[in-house]
Amino acid sequence: VSMQELGWPVGRAQGVLIADDDGVFRDIIQRALERAGYHVLVAEDGSAALACYFACISLIDLVLTDISMPGMDGDELGARVRASAAATPVIYMSGRSRADLLEERRLSATDVYLQKPFTRVSLLREVRALLGMQLPPSAAGQRVATSSAMPSARNK
């Protein structure tokens, strides 16, 4: 069985930029993605993420961003990333419901969205779907974050 058949990145490992102001949650996501073979860059807010994106644009294949952050929010970050020539895919995250974010026009109906807390499997499934990879059937269903580990996640 080849790495490609298992759905793991082949050749140059694909790069993911994570933007989240919650350091614990950011670290958990970073570890999950790195264990799956991705190169990960991290930023603690939208402004830092945007600067990192343009500085390392050739290394970033996907942006994973929290919606609510100090300074530049994730929805603004996503709009700027999508407006770039690279048209890098974006996954949005929040502890709030998709319906609330749609109503507030912070998400569109076509945006890829993960509601916190989410499982490692759902994270990797969304990342691989946008990057053209399939989730290995044997992937563990461990939670990436739980409300006890992430008490502030529901407010984001």
Coordinates of N, CA, C and O in Angstrom, one line a residue:
V1 N 0.9 -1.2 0.0 CA 0.0 0.0 0.0 C 0.9 1.2 0.0 O 1.8 1.4 0.8
S2 N 0.7 2.1 -1.0 CA 1.5 3.3 -1.1 C 0.9 4.4 -0.1 O -0.2 4.4 0.3
M3 N 1.8 5.4 0.1 CA 1.4 6.6 0.9 C 0.2 7.3 0.2 O -0.7 7.7 0.9
Q4 N 0.2 7.4 -1.1 CA -0.8 8.0 -1.8 C -2.2 7.3 -1.7 O -3.2 7.9 -1.5
E5 N -2.1 5.9 -1.7 CA -3.3 5.1 -1.5 C -3.9 5.3 -0.1 O -5.1 5.3 0.1
L6 N -3.1 5.6 0.9 CA -3.5 5.8 2.2 C -4.0 7.3 2.4 O -4.6 7.6 3.4
G7 N -3.8 8.1 1.4 CA -4.3 9.5 1.5 C -3.3 10.4 2.2 O -3.7 11.5 2.6
W8 N -2.1 10.0 2.4 CA -1.1 10.9 3.0 C -0.4 11.8 2.0 O -0.3 11.4 0.8
P9 N 0.0 13.0 2.3 CA 0.7 13.8 1.3 C 1.9 13.1 0.7 O 2.6 12.4 1.4
V10 N 2.1 13.3 -0.5 CA 3.2 12.7 -1.3 C 4.0 13.8 -1.9 O 3.5 14.8 -2.3
G11 N 5.4 13.6 -1.9 CA 6.2 14.6 -2.5 C 6.4 15.8 -1.5 O 6.5 15.5 -0.3
R12 N 6.4 17.0 -1.9 CA 6.5 18.1 -1.0 C 5.3 18.1 -0.1 O 4.2 18.1 -0.6
A13 N 5.6 18.0 1.2 CA 4.5 18.0 2.1 C 3.7 19.3 2.0 O 4.2 20.4 1.8
Q14 N 2.4 19.1 2.0 CA 1.5 20.3 1.8 C 1.6 21.2 3.1 O 1.7 20.7 4.2
G15 N 1.4 22.5 2.8 CA 1.6 23.5 3.9 C 0.2 24.0 4.4 O -0.6 24.4 3.5
V16 N 0.0 24.1 5.7 CA -1.2 24.6 6.3 C -0.8 25.8 7.2 O 0.0 25.6 8.1
L17 N -1.5 26.9 7.0 CA -1.3 28.0 7.9 C -2.5 28.0 8.9 O -3.7 28.1 8.4
I18 N -2.2 28.0 10.2 CA -3.3 28.0 11.2 C -3.3 29.4 11.9 O -2.2 29.9 12.3
A19 N -4.5 30.0 11.9 CA -4.6 31.3 12.6 C -5.7 31.2 13.7 O -6.8 30.9 13.4
D20 N -5.2 31.2 14.9 CA -6.1 31.1 16.1 C -5.5 31.8 17.3 O -4.3 31.6 17.5
D21 N -6.3 32.6 18.0 CA -5.7 33.3 19.1 C -5.6 32.5 20.4 O -5.0 32.9 21.4
D22 N -6.2 31.3 20.4 CA -6.1 30.4 21.5 C -4.9 29.5 21.3 O -4.9 28.6 20.5
G23 N -3.9 29.7 22.1 CA -2.6 29.0 21.9 C -2.7 27.5 22.2 O -2.1 26.7 21.4
V24 N -3.5 27.1 23.1 CA -3.7 25.7 23.4 C -4.4 25.0 22.2 O -3.9 23.9 21.7
F25 N -5.4 25.5 21.7 CA -6.2 25.0 20.6 C -5.3 24.9 19.4 O -5.2 23.9 18.6
R26 N -4.6 26.0 19.1 CA -3.6 26.1 18.0 C -2.6 25.0 18.0 O -2.3 24.4 17.0
D27 N -2.0 24.8 19.2 CA -1.0 23.7 19.4 C -1.6 22.3 19.1 O -0.9 21.5 18.5
I28 N -2.8 22.1 19.6 CA -3.4 20.8 19.4 C -3.6 20.5 17.9 O -3.4 19.5 17.3
I29 N -4.2 21.6 17.2 CA -4.4 21.4 15.7 C -3.0 21.2 15.0 O -2.9 20.4 14.1
Q30 N -2.0 22.0 15.4 CA -0.7 21.9 14.8 C -0.2 20.5 14.9 O 0.3 19.9 13.9
R31 N -0.2 19.9 16.1 CA 0.3 18.6 16.3 C -0.5 17.5 15.4 O 0.1 16.7 14.8
A32 N -1.8 17.7 15.4 CA -2.6 16.7 14.6 C -2.3 16.8 13.1 O -2.1 15.8 12.4
L33 N -2.1 18.0 12.6 CA -1.7 18.2 11.2 C -0.3 17.7 10.9 O 0.0 17.0 9.9
E34 N 0.6 18.0 11.8 CA 2.0 17.6 11.6 C 2.1 16.0 11.6 O 2.8 15.4 10.9
R35 N 1.4 15.4 12.5 CA 1.4 13.9 12.6 C 0.8 13.3 11.3 O 1.2 12.2 11.0
A36 N 0.0 14.1 10.6 CA -0.6 13.6 9.4 C 0.3 13.9 8.2 O -0.1 13.6 7.1
G37 N 1.4 14.5 8.4 CA 2.4 14.8 7.4 C 2.4 16.1 6.8 O 3.1 16.4 5.8
Y38 N 1.6 17.1 7.3 CA 1.6 18.4 6.8 C 2.7 19.3 7.4 O 3.0 19.1 8.6
H39 N 3.2 20.3 6.6 CA 4.0 21.3 7.2 C 3.1 22.4 7.7 O 2.1 22.8 7.0
V40 N 3.3 22.9 8.9 CA 2.4 23.8 9.6 C 3.1 25.1 10.0 O 4.1 25.1 10.5
L41 N 2.4 26.2 9.6 CA 2.8 27.5 10.1 C 1.7 28.0 11.0 O 0.5 27.7 10.7
V42 N 2.0 28.8 12.0 CA 1.0 29.2 13.0 C 1.1 30.7 13.2 O 2.2 31.3 13.1
A43 N -0.1 31.3 13.4 CA -0.2 32.7 13.7 C -1.2 32.9 14.8 O -2.2 32.2 14.8
E44 N -1.0 33.9 15.7 CA -1.9 34.1 16.8 C -3.1 35.1 16.5 O -3.9 35.3 17.3
D45 N -3.1 35.7 15.3 CA -4.2 36.6 14.9 C -4.2 36.7 13.4 O -3.3 36.3 12.7
G46 N -5.2 37.4 12.9 CA -5.4 37.5 11.5 C -4.3 38.3 10.8 O -3.9 38.0 9.7
S47 N -3.9 39.4 11.5 CA -2.8 40.3 10.9 C -1.5 39.5 10.7 O -0.9 39.6 9.6
A48 N -1.1 38.8 11.7 CA 0.1 38.0 11.7 C 0.0 36.9 10.6 O 0.9 36.6 9.9
A49 N -1.2 36.3 10.5 CA -1.5 35.2 9.6 C -1.4 35.8 8.1 O -0.8 35.1 7.3
L50 N -1.9 37.0 7.9 CA -1.9 37.5 6.6 C -0.5 37.9 6.2 O 0.0 37.6 5.0
A51 N 0.3 38.4 7.1 CA 1.7 38.7 6.8 C 2.5 37.4 6.5 O 3.3 37.4 5.6
C52 N 2.2 36.4 7.3 CA 2.9 35.1 7.1 C 2.5 34.5 5.7 O 3.3 34.0 5.0
Y53 N 1.2 34.6 5.4 CA 0.7 34.1 4.1 C 1.4 34.7 3.0 O 1.9 34.0 2.1
F54 N 1.5 36.0 2.9 CA 2.2 36.7 1.8 C 3.7 36.4 1.8 O 4.3 36.4 0.7
A55 N 4.3 36.3 3.0 CA 5.7 36.0 3.0 C 6.1 34.6 2.6 O 7.2 34.4 2.1
C56 N 5.2 33.7 2.8 CA 5.4 32.3 2.5 C 4.4 31.7 1.6 O 4.1 30.5 1.6
I57 N 3.9 32.5 0.7 CA 2.7 32.1 -0.2 C 3.0 30.8 -0.9 O 2.1 30.0 -1.1
S58 N 4.3 30.6 -1.4 CA 4.6 29.4 -2.2 C 4.6 28.1 -1.3 O 4.5 27.0 -1.8
L59 N 4.6 28.2 0.0 CA 4.6 27.1 0.9 C 3.2 26.8 1.5 O 3.1 25.7 2.2
I60 N 2.3 27.7 1.3 CA 1.0 27.5 2.0 C -0.1 27.0 1.0 O -0.4 27.7 0.0
D61 N -0.6 25.9 1.2 CA -1.6 25.3 0.4 C -3.1 25.5 0.9 O -4.0 25.3 0.2
L62 N -3.2 25.8 2.2 CA -4.5 25.9 2.8 C -4.4 26.8 4.1 O -3.3 26.8 4.7
V63 N -5.4 27.6 4.3 CA -5.5 28.4 5.6 C -6.6 27.9 6.4 O -7.7 27.7 5.9
L64 N -6.3 27.7 7.7 CA -7.3 27.2 8.7 C -7.4 28.3 9.7 O -6.4 28.6 10.4
T65 N -8.5 29.0 9.8 CA -8.6 30.2 10.7 C -9.8 30.2 11.6 O -10.9 29.8 11.2
D66 N -9.6 30.7 12.8 CA -10.7 30.9 13.7 C -11.4 32.2 13.2 O -10.8 33.0 12.5
I67 N -12.7 32.2 13.4 CA -13.5 33.4 12.9 C -13.3 34.6 13.7 O -13.0 35.7 13.2
S68 N -13.3 34.5 15.1 CA -13.2 35.6 16.0 C -11.8 35.7 16.6 O -11.5 34.8 17.4
M69 N -11.1 36.7 16.3 CA -9.8 36.9 16.8 C -9.6 38.4 17.1 O -10.2 39.2 16.4
P70 N -8.7 38.8 18.0 CA -8.4 40.2 18.1 C -7.8 40.8 16.9 O -7.2 40.1 16.1
G71 N -8.1 42.1 16.6 CA -7.6 42.7 15.4 C -8.4 42.2 14.2 O -9.6 42.4 14.1
M72 N -7.7 41.7 13.3 CA -8.3 41.1 12.0 C -8.9 39.8 12.3 O -8.3 38.8 12.7
D73 N -10.2 39.7 12.1 CA -11.0 38.5 12.3 C -10.7 37.5 11.1 O -10.2 37.9 10.1
G74 N -11.0 36.2 11.4 CA -10.8 35.2 10.4 C -11.5 35.3 9.1 O -11.1 35.0 8.0
D75 N -12.8 35.9 9.2 CA -13.5 36.1 8.0 C -12.9 37.1 7.0 O -12.8 37.0 5.8
E76 N -12.3 38.2 7.6 CA -11.5 39.2 6.8 C -10.3 38.5 6.3 O -9.9 38.7 5.1
L77 N -9.5 37.8 7.1 CA -8.3 37.1 6.7 C -8.7 36.2 5.5 O -8.0 36.2 4.4
G78 N -9.8 35.4 5.6 CA -10.2 34.5 4.5 C -10.5 35.2 3.2 O -10.1 34.8 2.1
A79 N -11.2 36.4 3.3 CA -11.5 37.2 2.2 C -10.2 37.7 1.5 O -10.1 37.6 0.2
R80 N -9.3 38.1 2.3 CA -8.0 38.6 1.7 C -7.2 37.5 1.0 O -6.6 37.6 0.0
V81 N -7.2 36.3 1.7 CA -6.5 35.2 1.1 C -7.1 34.7 -0.2 O -6.4 34.5 -1.2
R82 N -8.4 34.7 -0.2 CA -9.2 34.2 -1.4 C -9.0 35.2 -2.5 O -9.1 34.9 -3.7
A83 N -8.8 36.5 -2.2 CA -8.6 37.5 -3.2 C -7.2 37.5 -3.8 O -7.0 38.2 -4.9
S84 N -6.3 36.8 -3.2 CA -4.9 36.8 -3.7 C -4.9 35.9 -5.0 O -5.8 35.2 -5.3
A85 N -3.9 36.1 -5.7 CA -3.7 35.4 -7.0 C -3.7 33.9 -6.8 O -4.1 33.1 -7.7
A86 N -3.2 33.5 -5.7 CA -3.1 32.0 -5.4 C -4.4 31.3 -5.2 O -4.5 30.1 -5.3
A87 N -5.4 32.1 -4.8 CA -6.7 31.5 -4.5 C -6.6 30.3 -3.5 O -7.2 29.2 -3.8
T88 N -5.9 30.4 -2.5 CA -5.7 29.3 -1.5 C -7.0 29.0 -0.8 O -7.7 29.9 -0.4
P89 N -7.4 27.7 -0.6 CA -8.6 27.4 0.1 C -8.5 27.8 1.6 O -7.4 27.8 2.2
V90 N -9.7 28.0 2.2 CA -9.7 28.5 3.6 C -10.8 27.6 4.3 O -11.9 27.3 3.7
I91 N -10.4 27.1 5.5 CA -11.4 26.5 6.4 C -11.6 27.4 7.6 O -10.6 27.8 8.2
Y92 N -12.8 27.7 7.9 CA -13.1 28.5 9.1 C -13.5 27.7 10.3 O -14.1 26.6 10.1
M93 N -13.2 28.2 11.5 CA -13.5 27.5 12.7 C -14.1 28.5 13.7 O -13.8 29.6 13.7
S94 N -15.0 28.0 14.5 CA -15.6 28.8 15.6 C -16.3 27.9 16.5 O -16.7 26.8 16.2
G95 N -16.5 28.3 17.8 CA -17.4 27.6 18.7 C -18.8 28.0 18.5 O -19.7 27.4 19.1
R96 N -19.1 28.9 17.6 CA -20.5 29.4 17.4 C -21.1 28.5 16.2 O -20.3 27.9 15.5
S97 N -22.4 28.5 16.2 CA -23.0 27.7 15.1 C -22.9 28.3 13.7 O -22.8 29.5 13.6
R98 N -22.9 27.4 12.8 CA -22.8 27.8 11.4 C -24.0 28.7 11.0 O -23.8 29.7 10.4
A99 N -25.2 28.4 11.5 CA -26.4 29.2 11.3 C -26.2 30.6 11.8 O -26.6 31.6 11.1
D100 N -25.7 30.8 13.0 CA -25.4 32.2 13.5 C -24.5 32.9 12.6 O -24.7 34.1 12.3
L101 N -23.4 32.3 12.2 CA -22.4 32.9 11.4 C -22.9 33.3 10.0 O -22.5 34.3 9.4
L102 N -23.7 32.4 9.5 CA -24.4 32.7 8.2 C -25.3 33.9 8.3 O -25.3 34.8 7.5
E103 N -26.1 33.9 9.4 CA -27.0 35.0 9.6 C -26.3 36.4 9.8 O -26.7 37.4 9.2
E104 N -25.1 36.3 10.4 CA -24.3 37.5 10.6 C -23.5 37.9 9.4 O -22.7 38.8 9.4
R105 N -23.6 37.0 8.3 CA -22.8 37.2 7.1 C -21.3 37.1 7.3 O -20.5 37.7 6.6
R106 N -20.9 36.3 8.3 CA -19.5 36.1 8.6 C -19.0 34.8 7.8 O -17.8 34.6 7.7
L107 N -20.0 34.0 7.4 CA -19.7 32.9 6.5 C -20.7 32.9 5.3 O -21.7 33.5 5.4
S108 N -20.3 32.3 4.2 CA -21.2 32.1 3.1 C -21.6 30.7 3.1 O -21.0 29.8 3.7
A109 N -22.6 30.4 2.3 CA -23.2 29.0 2.2 C -22.1 28.0 1.7 O -22.2 26.9 2.0
T110 N -21.2 28.5 0.9 CA -20.2 27.6 0.3 C -18.9 27.5 1.1 O -18.0 26.7 0.8
D111 N -18.7 28.3 2.2 CA -17.5 28.2 3.0 C -17.4 26.9 3.8 O -18.4 26.3 4.2
V112 N -16.2 26.4 3.9 CA -16.0 25.1 4.6 C -15.8 25.6 6.1 O -15.1 26.5 6.4
Y113 N -16.6 24.9 7.0 CA -16.7 25.3 8.4 C -16.6 24.1 9.3 O -17.2 23.1 9.1
L114 N -15.8 24.3 10.4 CA -15.7 23.3 11.5 C -16.1 24.0 12.8 O -15.5 25.0 13.1
Q115 N -17.1 23.4 13.4 CA -17.5 24.0 14.7 C -16.7 23.3 15.8 O -16.6 22.1 15.9
K116 N -16.1 24.2 16.7 CA -15.3 23.7 17.8 C -16.3 23.2 18.9 O -17.3 23.8 19.1
P117 N -16.0 22.1 19.6 CA -14.8 21.2 19.3 C -15.1 20.3 18.2 O -16.3 20.0 17.9
F118 N -14.1 19.8 17.5 CA -14.3 18.9 16.4 C -13.2 17.8 16.6 O -12.3 17.9 17.3
T119 N -13.4 16.7 15.9 CA -12.5 15.6 16.0 C -11.3 15.7 15.0 O -11.4 16.5 14.0
R120 N -10.3 15.0 15.3 CA -9.1 14.9 14.4 C -9.5 14.4 13.1 O -9.1 14.9 12.0
V121 N -10.4 13.4 13.0 CA -10.9 12.9 11.8 C -11.6 13.9 11.0 O -11.4 14.1 9.8
S122 N -12.5 14.7 11.6 CA -13.2 15.7 10.8 C -12.3 16.8 10.3 O -12.4 17.3 9.2
L123 N -11.3 17.2 11.1 CA -10.3 18.1 10.7 C -9.5 17.6 9.5 O -9.4 18.3 8.5
L124 N -9.0 16.4 9.6 CA -8.2 15.9 8.5 C -9.1 15.6 7.2 O -8.6 15.8 6.1
R125 N -10.3 15.2 7.4 CA -11.2 15.0 6.3 C -11.4 16.3 5.5 O -11.3 16.3 4.3
E126 N -11.7 17.4 6.2 CA -11.9 18.7 5.5 C -10.6 19.2 4.9 O -10.6 19.7 3.7
V127 N -9.5 19.0 5.6 CA -8.2 19.5 5.0 C -7.9 18.7 3.7 O -7.6 19.2 2.7
R128 N -8.0 17.4 3.8 CA -7.7 16.5 2.7 C -8.7 16.7 1.5 O -8.3 16.6 0.4
A129 N -10.0 17.0 1.8 CA -11.0 17.2 0.8 C -10.6 18.5 0.0 O -10.7 18.5 -1.2
L130 N -10.1 19.5 0.7 CA -9.7 20.7 0.0 C -8.4 20.6 -0.8 O -8.2 21.3 -1.8
L131 N -7.6 19.7 -0.3 CA -6.2 19.5 -0.9 C -6.2 18.3 -1.8 O -5.2 17.9 -2.3
G132 N -7.4 17.7 -2.1 CA -7.5 16.6 -3.0 C -7.0 15.3 -2.4 O -6.5 14.4 -3.1
M133 N -7.1 15.1 -1.1 CA -6.6 13.9 -0.4 C -7.8 13.2 0.2 O -8.7 13.9 0.7
Q134 N -7.7 11.9 0.4 CA -8.8 11.2 1.1 C -8.3 10.8 2.5 O -7.1 10.5 2.7
L135 N -9.2 10.7 3.4 CA -8.9 10.4 4.8 C -8.7 8.9 4.9 O -9.5 8.1 4.4
P136 N -7.6 8.4 5.5 CA -7.4 7.0 5.6 C -8.5 6.4 6.5 O -8.9 7.0 7.5
P137 N -9.1 5.2 6.1 CA -10.2 4.7 6.8 C -9.8 4.3 8.3 O -10.7 4.2 9.1
S138 N -8.6 4.1 8.6 CA -8.2 3.7 9.9 C -7.9 4.9 10.8 O -7.5 4.7 12.0
A139 N -8.1 6.1 10.4 CA -7.8 7.3 11.2 C -8.6 7.3 12.5 O -9.8 6.9 12.5
A140 N -8.0 7.6 13.6 CA -8.6 7.6 14.9 C -9.6 8.7 15.1 O -9.4 9.8 14.5
G141 N -10.6 8.5 15.9 CA -11.7 9.5 16.1 C -11.5 10.3 17.3 O -12.5 10.8 17.9
Q142 N -10.3 10.6 17.7 CA -10.0 11.3 18.9 C -10.4 12.8 18.8 O -10.3 13.3 17.7
R143 N -10.9 13.4 19.8 CA -11.3 14.8 19.8 C -10.1 15.6 19.7 O -9.1 15.4 20.5
V144 N -10.1 16.7 18.9 CA -9.0 17.6 18.8 C -9.1 18.5 20.0 O -8.2 18.9 20.6
A145 N -10.4 18.9 20.4 CA -10.5 19.7 21.6 C -11.9 19.4 22.2 O -12.8 19.1 21.5
T146 N -12.0 19.5 23.5 CA -13.2 19.3 24.2 C -13.5 20.6 24.9 O -12.6 21.4 25.2
S147 N -14.8 20.7 25.3 CA -15.1 21.9 26.0 C -14.4 22.1 27.3 O -14.1 23.2 27.8
S148 N -14.0 21.0 28.0 CA -13.2 21.1 29.2 C -11.8 21.6 28.9 O -11.2 22.3 29.7
A149 N -11.2 21.1 27.8 CA -9.9 21.6 27.4 C -9.9 23.0 26.8 O -8.9 23.7 26.9
M150 N -11.0 23.4 26.3 CA -11.1 24.7 25.6 C -12.3 25.4 26.1 O -13.3 25.6 25.5
P151 N -12.3 25.9 27.4 CA -13.4 26.6 28.0 C -13.9 27.8 27.2 O -15.1 28.1 27.2
S152 N -13.0 28.5 26.5 CA -13.4 29.7 25.8 C -13.9 29.4 24.4 O -14.4 30.3 23.7
A153 N -13.8 28.2 23.9 CA -14.1 27.9 22.5 C -15.6 28.2 22.2 O -15.9 28.6 21.1
R154 N -16.5 28.0 23.1 CA -17.9 28.2 22.8 C -18.2 29.7 22.6 O -19.2 30.1 22.0
N155 N -17.3 30.6 23.1 CA -17.6 32.0 22.9 C -16.9 32.6 21.7 O -17.0 33.8 21.4
K156 N -16.3 31.8 20.9 CA -15.5 32.3 19.7 C -16.3 32.2 18.5 O -17.1 31.3 18.3

